[in-house]
């Protein structure tokens, strides 16, 4: 029996090497995640600079999302074929070059094309980064490293509006992209020296059938879903046609993957009960979280009349709450399992988000910021422990597919959440036309009829707008509550690693 089989209780403390690797991965995650929220703040600026409409400017986000969706399924194969270090470095280079090109764009078409290049690099940063971190730390410490990786994932939607507002107001829109270049250069140099080579070649041939089914299928499905925000409904040819075609391709991939000996993404992982429960929990959580994340800044800007920068600052308590609980939950998850923390976190999120169900046009900021703080505490105890529950049950050979699978779930669920909540909000606002007038008066007064531009909007109109937001928050709050059902079945004791001797021989880095 190997010597390591007689080792004492595992040390869940992160050593120097793991912290160095975590720094590399967090840098990449910050670049990828912040870029999404920062660009969302610049939509109006793009319309003015490139003389385009809202739909044209929105393609700067849609193009990036579709590129992400198309490339994420490749991450597991790419890591096995070329090694995680080479793929990660290539992703950083591609993302940095795409960022520089975006800043040089002179038309909306050029900007969208360069955003696609950015997305091709950004789509690999998170799944490959998760593989690197999980293998460096080993399953005994996956909760702690996931807590580190979770910081940019949870703070991106909060810090993005603040950073975007500052860059656009104090500098120019070009810096929304230029800021990634020096960070990217630092990340490339850092990664070159900090990451260890792992030239795995156990999956030398790519599953072309799976690639032709899953990548376009996922991209088409997400394009259809995201188009619902612009259409204001799901019952539209623009939404249904690509979404249905994409869904059919994804179903075709599932059938193919279950029969193939070397699929692009091994769906047999769902035989793992803990991973399956974690995927269902993560799906519901991401739909609710990203849906609600869309509502908070829109309420502060559209109903309360705050600037983008002020709205971002008002969301800061949410990030502070997450930063307090996330490291604690990560360490304790490694020791006692994720179940208790996830359940407690969901309850905190339910009460924090539930407060906004009763939001009004004059709700005190101390109450709203307090509710956001409570929600942040819950977020820090929920998202990354769920992911840890999935990855801690995998062998080293399964980590690439598991990481890819979780990133596909995240991307799909977040897009669905944003689309569903946006359509529900638009429907609620349309039911009370005066609420639309109130929103327009606070966000785009120039769009109002000339005779109304200098006319004060009655306070009752803002009350109607606030009620529309409150009704929409009901949906997000119910989704959070539903997350309790699968989360109830997550392990409530320390997860025993399934690592076998073969994996330990292939990845000695997990022995400490």
Phi, psi and omega in degrees: 000135182298153182298325184291346179290340182261009182297154180285195180305136184295143177273116183269001179285139181279126180275180186298316182298316181296321179295322177296314178297319178300322178299319177300310185291321179296321177302313179296319180296320179299315180301312186291314187282317179298326183300326180295311184285326179295318180292329178297328179289333187271006185302313179296322179297318178298321179300318182287316184292322186252009176052053180233173179264181183299322180295319179295316180294325182298337179294341175293335175267318182296316180300319179296314181298317180294322177295319176301312183297324183286328188263335182305317180300341180280345192298319181296313179297315183299319179296319180289326184279317188247346184094144185295325182297312181297317181293319181295316178297317178299320179297316179298317180297313182297317180295318181293318178296316178301321179296314180297318179295321179302319181293338181266358184298140179244001177211162181294326178296316178297318182297317179297317180298317180289331176293328176295318177300316176303315182295325179297325175282316183295330183294336180267343185298314184288308181297319179292321178299319178295321177298313182299313182295315183297318180288324180293320184274329186085158186297336182291340184236019184295328178296319181293317181287327177293328176296321177296314181292333182289338183301306178294330181293323181271330183272345180305311180296342181267312182286332182303308179299324179294309181296316179299316179299317180295314183296318183287320182286321187264337181235254177201170181297334181302328184285346173301328180257322183299330182297336179287337187293305179296323177296320179296318179298315178299317181295322179295313180295315179301313182294321182302318183269331188272328185273144178268143179289142178216069187289075180282140180225031182281356177222075189283331183257138181272147177277090185295321179298314178297320179297316181290343177267311189282313184298305177293327179298313179295318180296315180295318180298313181292326176296315179298315181297314182292335178292341180296331179297316179288320182286335180078010180199158174269344182270073182211142180301324181297331180270310189290318185299304180294325181295318180291316178300316179298318180296320179296318178296320179295318177297319177299320178295319180301313179298318180294315185296326181287343179260339187279147176279337182221066185287159177302322179220122186280102182281355176293349175301336181291351172292340177284110187301315182296318178296318180299316179296320179296321180296316179296316179298315181297321180299309180296318181297314183293322177300314181291315185295310182287331174296312179294324180301332177288327187282320187304305181295325180295323178295311183296324181279310187283322183265318185266350176077022180279158175283169178301317180296315179296321178298319178297319179293324179293338178274353183303322180304330178297316179292322179296317178300317180295321181293332180288313188271335187298312180296322180295312180298322179298312181295316183288331177299321178296333186265322186233008179089164187272339192306309184296318181293317181297315180298315179295320180295319179296321178297316178298317178296323179300314181289322179295311180289326180298333177300325183285349174298330183257018184295143177235181181286343181235020180303134183297139182295329180298325179289315182293318179292325176296319178295321178295324178296315178298319179296320178298320176302317179293320179301317181295340182260001190243299193298305185286325172300325176297315180294322178299321180300323180287311188284331182292342181268002185260150171282166180302324180292335182269345185303315180302314179293322180295317178296316178298315181300315181295325179288325174297316178298314180300311183297317181293312183295320180294322177293318178297315181300313180298318182292313182298313182293322179297318180292317180296318178297315180299320179295316180294323179290323181293329180295336177236088185307330180294333179292325177296323178295321179296315179299314181299323182293332181269334186252326184212069183302332180294341181277351179284155173304147185305322183289347182254350187297327181258009181263124179299137178278128181303146181298333180296332178293320178290328175298319179295320179295317179297321178297324178296319177294316180301318179296324179289324178296336177301317181297312181297321181292320178296320179298321176298316179298321180295334178298337179300329185296302178291327182297334179299334184263003175291151182301137179249019173220168184306132179281124177280128182292138177271011183305135178251168186302324181300319180293321181294325178292325181281335184225071184297348181298341182280352180268128183234000000 
